[in-house]
Every structure is written in structure tokens, then in C-alpha cells.
mmCIF file of C-alpha atoms in Angstrom:
data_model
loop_
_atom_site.group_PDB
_atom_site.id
_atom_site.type_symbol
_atom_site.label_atom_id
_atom_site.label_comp_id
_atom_site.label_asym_id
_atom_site.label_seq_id
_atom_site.Cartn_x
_atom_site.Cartn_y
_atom_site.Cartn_z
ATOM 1 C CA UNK A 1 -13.276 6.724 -18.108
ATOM 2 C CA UNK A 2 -12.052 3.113 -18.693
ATOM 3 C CA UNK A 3 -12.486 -0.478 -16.592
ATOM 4 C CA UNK A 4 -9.156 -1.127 -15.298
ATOM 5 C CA UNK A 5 -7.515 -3.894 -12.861
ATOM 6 C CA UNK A 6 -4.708 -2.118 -10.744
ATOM 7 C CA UNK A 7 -2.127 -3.292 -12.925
ATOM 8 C CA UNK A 8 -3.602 -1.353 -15.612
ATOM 9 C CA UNK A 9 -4.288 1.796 -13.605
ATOM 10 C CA UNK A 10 -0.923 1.681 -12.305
ATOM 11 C CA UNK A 11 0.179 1.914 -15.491
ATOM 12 C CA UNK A 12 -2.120 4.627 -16.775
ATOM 13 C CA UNK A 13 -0.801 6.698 -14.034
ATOM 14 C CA UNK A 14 2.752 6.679 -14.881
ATOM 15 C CA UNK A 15 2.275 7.063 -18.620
ATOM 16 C CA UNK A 16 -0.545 9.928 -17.495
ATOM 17 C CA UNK A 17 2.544 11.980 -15.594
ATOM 18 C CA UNK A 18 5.796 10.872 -18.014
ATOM 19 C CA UNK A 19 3.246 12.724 -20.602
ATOM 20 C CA UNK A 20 2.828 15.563 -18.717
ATOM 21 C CA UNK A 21 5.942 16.252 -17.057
ATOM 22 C CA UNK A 22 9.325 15.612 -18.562
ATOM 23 C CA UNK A 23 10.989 15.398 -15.750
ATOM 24 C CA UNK A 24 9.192 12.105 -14.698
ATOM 25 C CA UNK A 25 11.229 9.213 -15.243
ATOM 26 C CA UNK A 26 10.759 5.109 -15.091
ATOM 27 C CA UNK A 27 13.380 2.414 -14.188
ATOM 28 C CA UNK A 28 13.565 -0.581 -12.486
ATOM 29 C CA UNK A 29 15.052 -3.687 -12.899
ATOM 30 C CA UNK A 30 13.183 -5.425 -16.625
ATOM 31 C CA UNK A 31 10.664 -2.445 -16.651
ATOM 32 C CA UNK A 32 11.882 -0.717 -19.834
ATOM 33 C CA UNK A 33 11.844 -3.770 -22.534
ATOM 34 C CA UNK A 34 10.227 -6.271 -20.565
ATOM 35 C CA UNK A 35 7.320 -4.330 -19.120
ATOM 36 C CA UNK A 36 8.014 -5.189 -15.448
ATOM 37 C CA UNK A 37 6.976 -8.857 -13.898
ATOM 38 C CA UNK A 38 3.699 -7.667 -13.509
ATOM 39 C CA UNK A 39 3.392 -5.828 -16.964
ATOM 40 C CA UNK A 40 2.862 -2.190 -14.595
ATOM 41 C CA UNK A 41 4.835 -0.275 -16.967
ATOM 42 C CA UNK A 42 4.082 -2.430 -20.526
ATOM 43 C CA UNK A 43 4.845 -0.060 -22.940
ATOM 44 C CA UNK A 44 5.922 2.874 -21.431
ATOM 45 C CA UNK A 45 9.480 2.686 -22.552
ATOM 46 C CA UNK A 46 7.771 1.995 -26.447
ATOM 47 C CA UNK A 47 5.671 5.396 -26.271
ATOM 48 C CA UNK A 48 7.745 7.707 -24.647
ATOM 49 C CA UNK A 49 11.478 5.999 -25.248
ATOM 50 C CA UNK A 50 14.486 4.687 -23.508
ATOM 51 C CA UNK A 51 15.594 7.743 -21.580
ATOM 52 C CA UNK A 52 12.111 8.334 -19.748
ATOM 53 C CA UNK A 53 11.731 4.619 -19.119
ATOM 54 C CA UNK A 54 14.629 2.318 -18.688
ATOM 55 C CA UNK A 55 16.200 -1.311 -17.085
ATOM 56 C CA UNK A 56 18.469 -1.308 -14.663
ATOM 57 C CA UNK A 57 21.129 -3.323 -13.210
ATOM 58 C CA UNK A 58 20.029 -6.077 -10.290
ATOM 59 C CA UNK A 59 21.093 -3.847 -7.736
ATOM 60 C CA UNK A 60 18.416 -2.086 -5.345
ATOM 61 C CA UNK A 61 20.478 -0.055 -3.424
ATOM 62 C CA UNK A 62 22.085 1.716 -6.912
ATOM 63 C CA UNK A 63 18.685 2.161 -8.324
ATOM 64 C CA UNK A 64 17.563 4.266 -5.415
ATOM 65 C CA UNK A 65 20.974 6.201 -4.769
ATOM 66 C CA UNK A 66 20.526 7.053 -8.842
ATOM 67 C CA UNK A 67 16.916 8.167 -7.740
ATOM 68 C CA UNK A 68 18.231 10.443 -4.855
ATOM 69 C CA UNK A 69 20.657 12.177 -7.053
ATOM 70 C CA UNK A 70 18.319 12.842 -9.939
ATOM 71 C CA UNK A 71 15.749 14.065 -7.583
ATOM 72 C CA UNK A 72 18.491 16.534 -6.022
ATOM 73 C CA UNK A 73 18.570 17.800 -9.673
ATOM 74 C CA UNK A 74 14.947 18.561 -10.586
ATOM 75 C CA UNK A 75 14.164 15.124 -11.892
ATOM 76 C CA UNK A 76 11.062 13.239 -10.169
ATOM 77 C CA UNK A 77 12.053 9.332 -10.403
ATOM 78 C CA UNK A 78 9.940 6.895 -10.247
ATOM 79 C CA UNK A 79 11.920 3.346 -9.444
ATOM 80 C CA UNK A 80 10.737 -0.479 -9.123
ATOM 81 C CA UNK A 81 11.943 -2.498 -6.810
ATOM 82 C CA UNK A 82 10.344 -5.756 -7.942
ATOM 83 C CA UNK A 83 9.158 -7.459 -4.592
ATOM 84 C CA UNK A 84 9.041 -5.590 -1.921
ATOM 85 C CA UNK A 85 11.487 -8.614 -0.105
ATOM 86 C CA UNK A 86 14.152 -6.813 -2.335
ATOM 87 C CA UNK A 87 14.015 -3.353 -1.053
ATOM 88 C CA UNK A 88 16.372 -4.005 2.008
ATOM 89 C CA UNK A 89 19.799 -3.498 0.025
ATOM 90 C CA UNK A 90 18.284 -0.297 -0.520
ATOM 91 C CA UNK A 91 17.094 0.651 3.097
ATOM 92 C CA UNK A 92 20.389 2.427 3.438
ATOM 93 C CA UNK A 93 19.432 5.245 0.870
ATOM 94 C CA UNK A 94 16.207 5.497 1.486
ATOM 95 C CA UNK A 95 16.380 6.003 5.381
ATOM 96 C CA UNK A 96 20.308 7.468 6.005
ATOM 97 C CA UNK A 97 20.166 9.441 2.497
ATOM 98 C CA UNK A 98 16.283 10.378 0.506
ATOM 99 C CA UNK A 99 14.049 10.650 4.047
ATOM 100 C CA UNK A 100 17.363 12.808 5.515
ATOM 101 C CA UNK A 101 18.563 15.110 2.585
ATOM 102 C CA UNK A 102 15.834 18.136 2.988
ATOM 103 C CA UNK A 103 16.520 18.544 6.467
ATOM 104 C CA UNK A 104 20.354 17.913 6.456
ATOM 105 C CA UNK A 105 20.373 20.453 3.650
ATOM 106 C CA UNK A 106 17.828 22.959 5.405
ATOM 107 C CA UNK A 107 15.961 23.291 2.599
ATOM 108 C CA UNK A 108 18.099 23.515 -0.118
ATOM 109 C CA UNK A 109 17.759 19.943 -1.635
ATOM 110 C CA UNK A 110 15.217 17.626 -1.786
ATOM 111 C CA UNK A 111 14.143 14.040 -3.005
ATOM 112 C CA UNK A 112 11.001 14.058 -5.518
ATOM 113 C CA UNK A 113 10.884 10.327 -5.472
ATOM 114 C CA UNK A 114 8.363 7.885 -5.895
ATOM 115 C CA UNK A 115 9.427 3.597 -4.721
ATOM 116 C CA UNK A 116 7.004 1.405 -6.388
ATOM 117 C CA UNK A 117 7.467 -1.992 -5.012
ATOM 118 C CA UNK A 118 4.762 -5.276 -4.946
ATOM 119 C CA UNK A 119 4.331 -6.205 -1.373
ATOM 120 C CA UNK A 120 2.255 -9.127 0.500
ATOM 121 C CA UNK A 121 0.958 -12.443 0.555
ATOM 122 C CA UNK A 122 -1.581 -14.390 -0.648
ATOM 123 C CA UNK A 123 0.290 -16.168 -3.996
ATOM 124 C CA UNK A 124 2.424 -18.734 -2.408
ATOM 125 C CA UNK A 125 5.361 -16.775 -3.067
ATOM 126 C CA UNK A 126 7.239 -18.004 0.277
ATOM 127 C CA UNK A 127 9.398 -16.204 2.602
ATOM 128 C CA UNK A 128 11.098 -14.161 -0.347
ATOM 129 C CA UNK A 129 8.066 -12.958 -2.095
ATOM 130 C CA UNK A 130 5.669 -12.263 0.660
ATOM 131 C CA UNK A 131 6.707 -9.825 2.689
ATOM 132 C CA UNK A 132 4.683 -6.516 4.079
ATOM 133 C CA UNK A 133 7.754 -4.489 5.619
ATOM 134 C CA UNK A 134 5.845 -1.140 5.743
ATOM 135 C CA UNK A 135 6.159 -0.532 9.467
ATOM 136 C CA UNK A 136 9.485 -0.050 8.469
ATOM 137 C CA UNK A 137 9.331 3.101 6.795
ATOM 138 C CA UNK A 138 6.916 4.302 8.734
ATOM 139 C CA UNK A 139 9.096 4.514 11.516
ATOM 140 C CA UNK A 140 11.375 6.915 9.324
ATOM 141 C CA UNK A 141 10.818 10.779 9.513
ATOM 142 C CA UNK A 142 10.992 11.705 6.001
ATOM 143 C CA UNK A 143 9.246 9.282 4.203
ATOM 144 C CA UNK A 144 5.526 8.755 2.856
ATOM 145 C CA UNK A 145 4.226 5.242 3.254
ATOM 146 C CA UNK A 146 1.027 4.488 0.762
ATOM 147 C CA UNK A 147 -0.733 1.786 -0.161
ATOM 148 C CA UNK A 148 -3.674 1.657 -2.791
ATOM 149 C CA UNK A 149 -6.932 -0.831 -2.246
ATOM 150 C CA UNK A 150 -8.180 -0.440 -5.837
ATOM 151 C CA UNK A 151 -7.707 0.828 -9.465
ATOM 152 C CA UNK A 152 -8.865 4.024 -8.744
ATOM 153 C CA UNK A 153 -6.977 5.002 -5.497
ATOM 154 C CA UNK A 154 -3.874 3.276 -7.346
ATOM 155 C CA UNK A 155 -3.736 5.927 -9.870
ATOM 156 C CA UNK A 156 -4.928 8.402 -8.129
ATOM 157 C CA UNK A 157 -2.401 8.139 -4.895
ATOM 158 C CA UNK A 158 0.562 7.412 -7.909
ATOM 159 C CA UNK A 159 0.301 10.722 -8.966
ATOM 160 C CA UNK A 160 -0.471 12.482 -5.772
ATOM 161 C CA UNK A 161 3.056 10.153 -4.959
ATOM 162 C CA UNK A 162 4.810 11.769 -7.933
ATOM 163 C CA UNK A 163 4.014 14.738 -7.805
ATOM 164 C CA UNK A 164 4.987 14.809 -3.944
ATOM 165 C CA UNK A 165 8.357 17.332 -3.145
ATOM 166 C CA UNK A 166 9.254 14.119 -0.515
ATOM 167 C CA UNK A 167 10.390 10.793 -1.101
ATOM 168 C CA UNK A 168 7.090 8.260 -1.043
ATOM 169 C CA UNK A 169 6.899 4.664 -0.501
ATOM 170 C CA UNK A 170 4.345 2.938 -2.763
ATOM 171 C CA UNK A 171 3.079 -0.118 -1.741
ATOM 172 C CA UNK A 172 1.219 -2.161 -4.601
ATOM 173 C CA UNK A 173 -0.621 -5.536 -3.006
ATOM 174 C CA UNK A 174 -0.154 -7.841 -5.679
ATOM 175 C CA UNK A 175 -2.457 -10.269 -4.943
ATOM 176 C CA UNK A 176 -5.043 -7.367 -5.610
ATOM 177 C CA UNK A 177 -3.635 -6.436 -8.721
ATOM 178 C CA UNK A 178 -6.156 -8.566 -10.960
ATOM 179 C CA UNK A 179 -9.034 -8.383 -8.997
ATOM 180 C CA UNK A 180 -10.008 -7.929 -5.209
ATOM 181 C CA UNK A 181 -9.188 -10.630 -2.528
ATOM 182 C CA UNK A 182 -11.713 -11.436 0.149
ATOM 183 C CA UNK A 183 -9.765 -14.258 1.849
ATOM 184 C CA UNK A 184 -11.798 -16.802 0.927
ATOM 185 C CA UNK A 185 -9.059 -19.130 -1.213
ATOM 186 C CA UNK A 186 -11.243 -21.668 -1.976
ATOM 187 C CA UNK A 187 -13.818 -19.489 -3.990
ATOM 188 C CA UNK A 188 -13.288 -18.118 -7.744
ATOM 189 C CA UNK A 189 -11.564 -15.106 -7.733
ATOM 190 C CA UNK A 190 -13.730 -11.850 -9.272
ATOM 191 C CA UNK A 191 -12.480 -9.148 -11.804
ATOM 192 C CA UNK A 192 -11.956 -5.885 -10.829
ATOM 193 C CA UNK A 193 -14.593 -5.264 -14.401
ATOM 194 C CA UNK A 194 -17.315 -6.217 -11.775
ATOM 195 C CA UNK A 195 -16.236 -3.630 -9.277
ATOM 196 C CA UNK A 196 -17.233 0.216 -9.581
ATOM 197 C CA UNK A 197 -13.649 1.018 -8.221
ATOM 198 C CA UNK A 198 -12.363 -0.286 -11.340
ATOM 199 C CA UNK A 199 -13.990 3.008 -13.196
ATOM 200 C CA UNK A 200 -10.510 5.058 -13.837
ATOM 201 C CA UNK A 201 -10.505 8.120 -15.125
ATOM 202 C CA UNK A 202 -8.325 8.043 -18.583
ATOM 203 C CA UNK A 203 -6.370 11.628 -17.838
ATOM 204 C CA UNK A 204 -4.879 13.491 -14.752
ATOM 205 C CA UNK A 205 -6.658 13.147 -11.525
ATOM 206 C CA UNK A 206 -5.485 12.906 -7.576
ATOM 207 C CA UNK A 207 -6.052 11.233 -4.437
ATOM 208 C CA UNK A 208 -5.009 13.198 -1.864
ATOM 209 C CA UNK A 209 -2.264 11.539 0.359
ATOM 210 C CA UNK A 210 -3.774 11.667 4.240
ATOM 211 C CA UNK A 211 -7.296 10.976 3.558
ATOM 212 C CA UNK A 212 -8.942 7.491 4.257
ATOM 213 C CA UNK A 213 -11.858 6.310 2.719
ATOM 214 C CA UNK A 214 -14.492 4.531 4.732
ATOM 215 C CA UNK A 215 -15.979 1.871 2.230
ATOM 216 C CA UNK A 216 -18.640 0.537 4.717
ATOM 217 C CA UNK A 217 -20.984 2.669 7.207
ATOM 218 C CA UNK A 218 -21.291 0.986 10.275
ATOM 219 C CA UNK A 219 -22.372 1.734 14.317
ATOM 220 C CA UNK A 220 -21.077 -1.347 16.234
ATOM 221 C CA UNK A 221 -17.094 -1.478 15.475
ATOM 222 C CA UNK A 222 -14.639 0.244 13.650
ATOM 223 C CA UNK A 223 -11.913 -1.778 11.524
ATOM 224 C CA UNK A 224 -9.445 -0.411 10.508
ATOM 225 C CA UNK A 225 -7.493 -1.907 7.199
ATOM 226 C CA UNK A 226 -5.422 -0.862 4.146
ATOM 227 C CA UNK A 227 -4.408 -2.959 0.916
ATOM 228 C CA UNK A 228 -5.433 -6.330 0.135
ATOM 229 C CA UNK A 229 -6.836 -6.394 4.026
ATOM 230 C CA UNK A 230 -9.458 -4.156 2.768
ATOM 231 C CA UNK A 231 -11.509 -6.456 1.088
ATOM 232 C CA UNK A 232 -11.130 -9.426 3.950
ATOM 233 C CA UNK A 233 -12.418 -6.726 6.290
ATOM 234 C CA UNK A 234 -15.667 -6.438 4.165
ATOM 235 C CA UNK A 235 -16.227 -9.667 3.709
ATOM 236 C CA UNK A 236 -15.895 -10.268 7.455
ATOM 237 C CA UNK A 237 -18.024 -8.029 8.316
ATOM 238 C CA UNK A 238 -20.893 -9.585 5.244
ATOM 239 C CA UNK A 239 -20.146 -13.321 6.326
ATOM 240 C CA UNK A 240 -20.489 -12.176 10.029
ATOM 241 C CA UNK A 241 -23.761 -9.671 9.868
ATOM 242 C CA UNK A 242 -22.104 -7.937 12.527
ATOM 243 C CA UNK A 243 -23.016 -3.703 11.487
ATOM 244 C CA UNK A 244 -18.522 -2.634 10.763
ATOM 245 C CA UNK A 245 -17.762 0.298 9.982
ATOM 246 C CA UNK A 246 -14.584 -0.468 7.563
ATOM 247 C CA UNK A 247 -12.099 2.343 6.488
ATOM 248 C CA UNK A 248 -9.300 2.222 4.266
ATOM 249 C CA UNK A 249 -6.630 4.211 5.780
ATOM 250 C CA UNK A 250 -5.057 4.369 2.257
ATOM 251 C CA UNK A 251 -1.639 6.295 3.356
ATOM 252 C CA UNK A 252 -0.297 5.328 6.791
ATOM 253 C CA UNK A 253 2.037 8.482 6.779
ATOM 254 C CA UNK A 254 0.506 10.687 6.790
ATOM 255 C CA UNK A 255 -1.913 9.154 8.594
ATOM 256 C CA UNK A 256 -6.118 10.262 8.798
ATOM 257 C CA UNK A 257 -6.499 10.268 12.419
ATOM 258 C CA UNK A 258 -9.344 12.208 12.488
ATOM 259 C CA UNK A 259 -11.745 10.140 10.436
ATOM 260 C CA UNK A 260 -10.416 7.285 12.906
ATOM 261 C CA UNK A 261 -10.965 9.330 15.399
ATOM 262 C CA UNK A 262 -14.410 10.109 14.645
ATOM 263 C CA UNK A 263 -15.350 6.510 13.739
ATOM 264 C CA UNK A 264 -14.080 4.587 16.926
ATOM 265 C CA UNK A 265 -16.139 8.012 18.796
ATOM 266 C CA UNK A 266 -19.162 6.440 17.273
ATOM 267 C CA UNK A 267 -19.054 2.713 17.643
ATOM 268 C CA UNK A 268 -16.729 2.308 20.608
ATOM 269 C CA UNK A 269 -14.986 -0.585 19.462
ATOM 270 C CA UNK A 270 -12.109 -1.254 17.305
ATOM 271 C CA UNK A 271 -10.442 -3.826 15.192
ATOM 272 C CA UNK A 272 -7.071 -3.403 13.314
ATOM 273 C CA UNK A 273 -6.157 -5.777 10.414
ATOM 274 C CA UNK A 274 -2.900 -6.062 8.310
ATOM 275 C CA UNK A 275 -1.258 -9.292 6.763
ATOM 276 C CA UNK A 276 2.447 -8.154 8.405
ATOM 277 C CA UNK A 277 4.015 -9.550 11.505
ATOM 278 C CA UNK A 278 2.544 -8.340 14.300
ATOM 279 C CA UNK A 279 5.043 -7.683 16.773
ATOM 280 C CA UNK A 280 6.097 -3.664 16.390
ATOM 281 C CA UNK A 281 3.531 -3.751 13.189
ATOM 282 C CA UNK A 282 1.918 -0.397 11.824
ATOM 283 C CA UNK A 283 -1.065 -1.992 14.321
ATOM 284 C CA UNK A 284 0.365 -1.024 17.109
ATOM 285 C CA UNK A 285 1.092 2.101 16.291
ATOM 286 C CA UNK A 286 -2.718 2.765 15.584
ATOM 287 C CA UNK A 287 -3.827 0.903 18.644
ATOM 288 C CA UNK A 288 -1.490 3.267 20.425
ATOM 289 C CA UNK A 289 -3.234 6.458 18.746
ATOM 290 C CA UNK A 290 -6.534 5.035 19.030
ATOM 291 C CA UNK A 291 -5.991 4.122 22.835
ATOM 292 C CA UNK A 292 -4.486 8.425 23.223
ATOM 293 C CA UNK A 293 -7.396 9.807 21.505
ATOM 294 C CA UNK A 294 -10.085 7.773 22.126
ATOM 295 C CA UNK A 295 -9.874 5.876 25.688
ATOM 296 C CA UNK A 296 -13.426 7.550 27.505
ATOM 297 C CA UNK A 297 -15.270 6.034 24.134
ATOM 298 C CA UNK A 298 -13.620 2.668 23.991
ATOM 299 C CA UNK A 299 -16.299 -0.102 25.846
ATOM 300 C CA UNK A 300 -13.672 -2.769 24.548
ATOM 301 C CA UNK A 301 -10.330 -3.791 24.085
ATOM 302 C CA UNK A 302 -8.754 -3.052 21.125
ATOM 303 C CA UNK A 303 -8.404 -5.732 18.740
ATOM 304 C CA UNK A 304 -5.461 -6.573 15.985
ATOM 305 C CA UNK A 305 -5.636 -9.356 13.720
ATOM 306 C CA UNK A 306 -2.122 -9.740 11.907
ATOM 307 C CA UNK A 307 0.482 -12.132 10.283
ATOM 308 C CA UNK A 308 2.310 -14.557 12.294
ATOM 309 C CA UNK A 309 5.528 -13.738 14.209
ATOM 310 C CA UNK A 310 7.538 -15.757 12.061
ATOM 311 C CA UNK A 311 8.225 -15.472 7.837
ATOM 312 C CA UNK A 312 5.746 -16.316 6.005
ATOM 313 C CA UNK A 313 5.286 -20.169 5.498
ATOM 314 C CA UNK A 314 4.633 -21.577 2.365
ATOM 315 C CA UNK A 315 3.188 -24.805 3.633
ATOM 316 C CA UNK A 316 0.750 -22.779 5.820
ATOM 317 C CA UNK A 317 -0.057 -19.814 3.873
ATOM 318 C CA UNK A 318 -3.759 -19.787 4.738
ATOM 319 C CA UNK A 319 -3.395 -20.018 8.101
ATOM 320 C CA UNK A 320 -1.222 -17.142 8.260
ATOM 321 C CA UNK A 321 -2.719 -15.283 6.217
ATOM 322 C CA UNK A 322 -5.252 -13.177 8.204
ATOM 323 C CA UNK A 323 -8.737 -14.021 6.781
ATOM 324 C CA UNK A 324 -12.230 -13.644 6.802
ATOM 325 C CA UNK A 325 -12.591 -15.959 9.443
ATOM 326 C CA UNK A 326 -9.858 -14.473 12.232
ATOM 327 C CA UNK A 327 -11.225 -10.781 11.254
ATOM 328 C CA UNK A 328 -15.102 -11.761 12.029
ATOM 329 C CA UNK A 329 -13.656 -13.613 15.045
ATOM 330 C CA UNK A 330 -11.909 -10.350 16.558
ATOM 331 C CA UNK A 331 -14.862 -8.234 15.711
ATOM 332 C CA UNK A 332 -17.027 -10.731 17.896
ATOM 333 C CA UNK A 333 -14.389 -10.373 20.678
ATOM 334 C CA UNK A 334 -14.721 -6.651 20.238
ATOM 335 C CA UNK A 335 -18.621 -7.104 20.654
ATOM 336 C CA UNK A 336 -18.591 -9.702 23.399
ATOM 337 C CA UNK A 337 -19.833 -12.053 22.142
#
């Protein structure tokens, strides 16, 4: 066991799994060499050499065709694309060619693949370096969509990722990578050291994909969050005293419907947070589910709190940026008050 920021886990997990399979490979555009912009995989390519861990060309879309075909042949790639804004040259493969090629082949081909790519807000990076496109691939039959809220699910969901016969989409909120974010900008930001989530096993260990975790126990409203919106649902739910019940979904395909389930059945309210747009945002899609399964518990409307309908501003990234402040504001909708 060893105190880790995400980064650092991240890392562990890919070294953990080029060590133990060989068919586990690294690339990415500066990952070998370099160690990737945000150091994930610092000195992989050093331990284990430049054939299990190696730079790339800038060119997304080649880096995940490459992935397809080794996958096709046994190999189980795991590629960076280095901000998630990037990945859209590459949308092609992933959606027309790695979600499609086990059922267009019935079977008889595959694509073991895991797409490690930064994603979200929160570091003035501007339209370019902001983005949270994972209603995309959602929408895709095919694909796995996950998206870690600490060290320990990081490494944990990375192998379970790896290890997964089906291509995966790995989400990594960077502005959680060095410690969690609460929202609240104008305070000091704490280490993950300070954190019992930051306790990561050194070895092999999973994180089942499908499973939430609820972080807080609550009876008056369920809210529903995943990645750096995680922690800004907490500390809503501290700075507002109102009793949340706060669940990481952790993978939104597949998805945990029946702890959601189960927690809206108790509290009868519900409140959906995520930092993307929110027109046709993964929100909608669980307002829609919890709306099915739910409806004869709900004693309120459901709630989302989201990103703007427009790209992300520099100029006003706090205001889009969903806070503490717009998260404790729906939950007091939610409650009437």
C-alpha cells in the first residue's frame, strides 16, 4: 500500500499490467521519452523499453486505427490521446471501426483496447483543453465509457479497462489528478496524501466496471455525479447541511442502475451533476432512466446541474463551471425550499 495522487496511480496501473501481461502495450503522442504532459506514464518506457511503451506521431486517428489492428491480433493497447479535445480525428475508428468489429465479425475479432484521454475543466485551459465529450461515446453500442473520482478507483477501473475483451473509454479529470476539487477556487487546494482514497494498493487489484460507489449516506436527495463533480457534490451537500445521499456512478456504460435505483426509492428526490454541456448530456439520459424506473417515488422534479450550452469560456470559467454553489442550489429546489 502506498499514498498516491491519480497521476501516480494511473501510472502504477499501467506499469502493474505491462508487468504482468506482455501483450499490454503504451503509446501516445510524448508518452514514451517524455513521460506524457501529465507525467501518467513517467518511466514506463525506461523499465520495460521502447516496444511496450512508445511516442507516436501527432495524429489521433492513426494512433487508434494502430490500436484496433493490434487488438485484432491478441495485443491489448493502451493509447493517449492527450486532451480529450483531441480525440475527435479519431471518432471515426473508435465508433465506425473498434465499438463495430466484434459484431461485424460475429465473434471472430475483437478490440482489447483501452483510450486514456484527460478530460474537463477547471484549469483555464479554454475551449481546446476543456472539454467533457463523454455523452458521446456513450451513445455508441460497443464502447465502455469510465471515469475514475480518485487514486484508488483510477487504478483499479485501469485495469478492470485493460483487461476488458471490448474497447473502453477512460476518462481521467485532470483537474483531480493532484488532489480533489470541491469547487471552491478561491480556497487552497488539498493533497490527495490527506485523503484515505489516496491508499493504493502497490500490486494487481480491480474495480469492477458497472458498480457505483455511494461516498455519502443520505435520506433527503439523491445526487448523482462522476469525476471531478464528485467532490463538488460533497461539498454541496457539507456547505448546505442538507442530509445527500452522493454516489459516484464511476462507469456510465455500463451503467449501475440499480444502486440508483434503490437510492432515489429512498429519498425521493434527485439531482444530476456533470461539468459537460447540457443539452443531449449523459444527464439526460439518467434523468430519463430515473424518471422509467422510479416515477411513483419521485415527490420532485428531477434536477440537473451542468455546463453551459456554449464552449467553455475562458473569461468565465467559474461561472460555468458547475459548483458548490449551483449544486446546493438544485438540491434546495429538489427539497422545496
Amino acid at each position: 500500500m502506498a499514498t498516491m495522487n491519480m497521476i501516480q496511480a494511473l501510472n502504477s496501473g499501467m506499469d502493474t499490467m505491462l508487468t504482468r501481461d506482455p501483450n499490454v502495450l503504451v503509446f501516445g503522442e510524448d508518452v514514451g521519452y517524455f513521460g506524457g504532459v501529465f507525467r501518467a506514464t513517467d518511466g514506463l518506457q525506461k523499465k520495460h523499453g521502447m516496444t511496450r511503451c512508445f511516442d507516436t506521431p501527432i495524429g489521433e486517428g492513426g494512433i487508434v486505427a494502430v490500436a484496433i489492428g493490434m487488438g485484432a491480433y491478441g495485443l491489448r493497447p493502451v493509447v493517449e490521446i492527450q486532451f480529450a479535445d483531441y480525440i475527435y480525428p479519431a471518432f471515426d475508428q473508435i465508433v465506425s471501426e473498434a465499438a463495430r468489429l466484434r459484431y461485424r465479425s460475429a465473434g471472430d475479432f475483437f478490440a482489447p483496447m483501452t483510450v486514456r484521454t484527460p478530460y474537463g475543466g477547471g484549469i483555464f485551459g479554454g475551449q481546446t483543453h476543456s472539454q467533457s465529450p463523454e455523452a458521446l461515446f456513450t451513445h455508441v453500442a460497443g464502447l465502455k465509457t469510465v471515469i475514475p473520482a480518485t487514486p484508488y478507483d483510477a487504478k483499479g477501473l485501469l485495469i478492470s479497462a485493460i483487461e476488458d475483451d471490448d474497447p473502453v473509454i477512460f476518462l481521467e479529470p485532470k483537474r483531480i489528478y493532484n488532489g480533489p476539487f470541491d469547487g471552491h477556487h478561491d480556497r487552497p487546494v488539498s493533497p490527495w496524501s490527506k485523503y484515505p482514497a489516496s491508499d493504493v494498493p502497490d500490486g494487481y487489484y480491480t474495480v469492477p466496471l458497472g458498480k457505483a460507489a455511494i461516498h455519502r449516506q443520505g435520506a433527503d436527495v439523491t445526487v448523482l455525479a462522476y469525476g471531478t463533480m464528485l467532490h463538488v457534490a460533497l461539498a454541496a451537500a457539507q456547505d448546505s447541511g442538507i442530509d445527500a445521499e452522493v454516489i459516484d456512478l464511476r462507469t456510465l456504460v455500463p451503467l449501475d442502475l440499480e444502486t440508483v435505483v434503490q437510492s432515489v426509492e429512498k429519498t425521493g428526490r434527485c439531482v444530476i451533476v456533470h461539468e459537460a454541456t447540457r443539452t443531449s448530456g449523459f444527464g439526460a439520459e439518467l434523468a430519463a432512466l430515473v424518471q422509467e424506473n422510479c416515477f411513483f417515488h419521485l415527490e420532485a422534479p428531477i434536477e440537473r446541474v451542468a455546463g453551459w450550452d456554449t464552449p467553455y469560456p475562458h473569461a468565465f470559467e467559474w461561472q460555468y463551471f458547475p459548483g458548490p454553489a449551483r449544486v446546493a442550489e438544485a438540491m434546495r429546489r429538489a427539497m422545496g425550499a
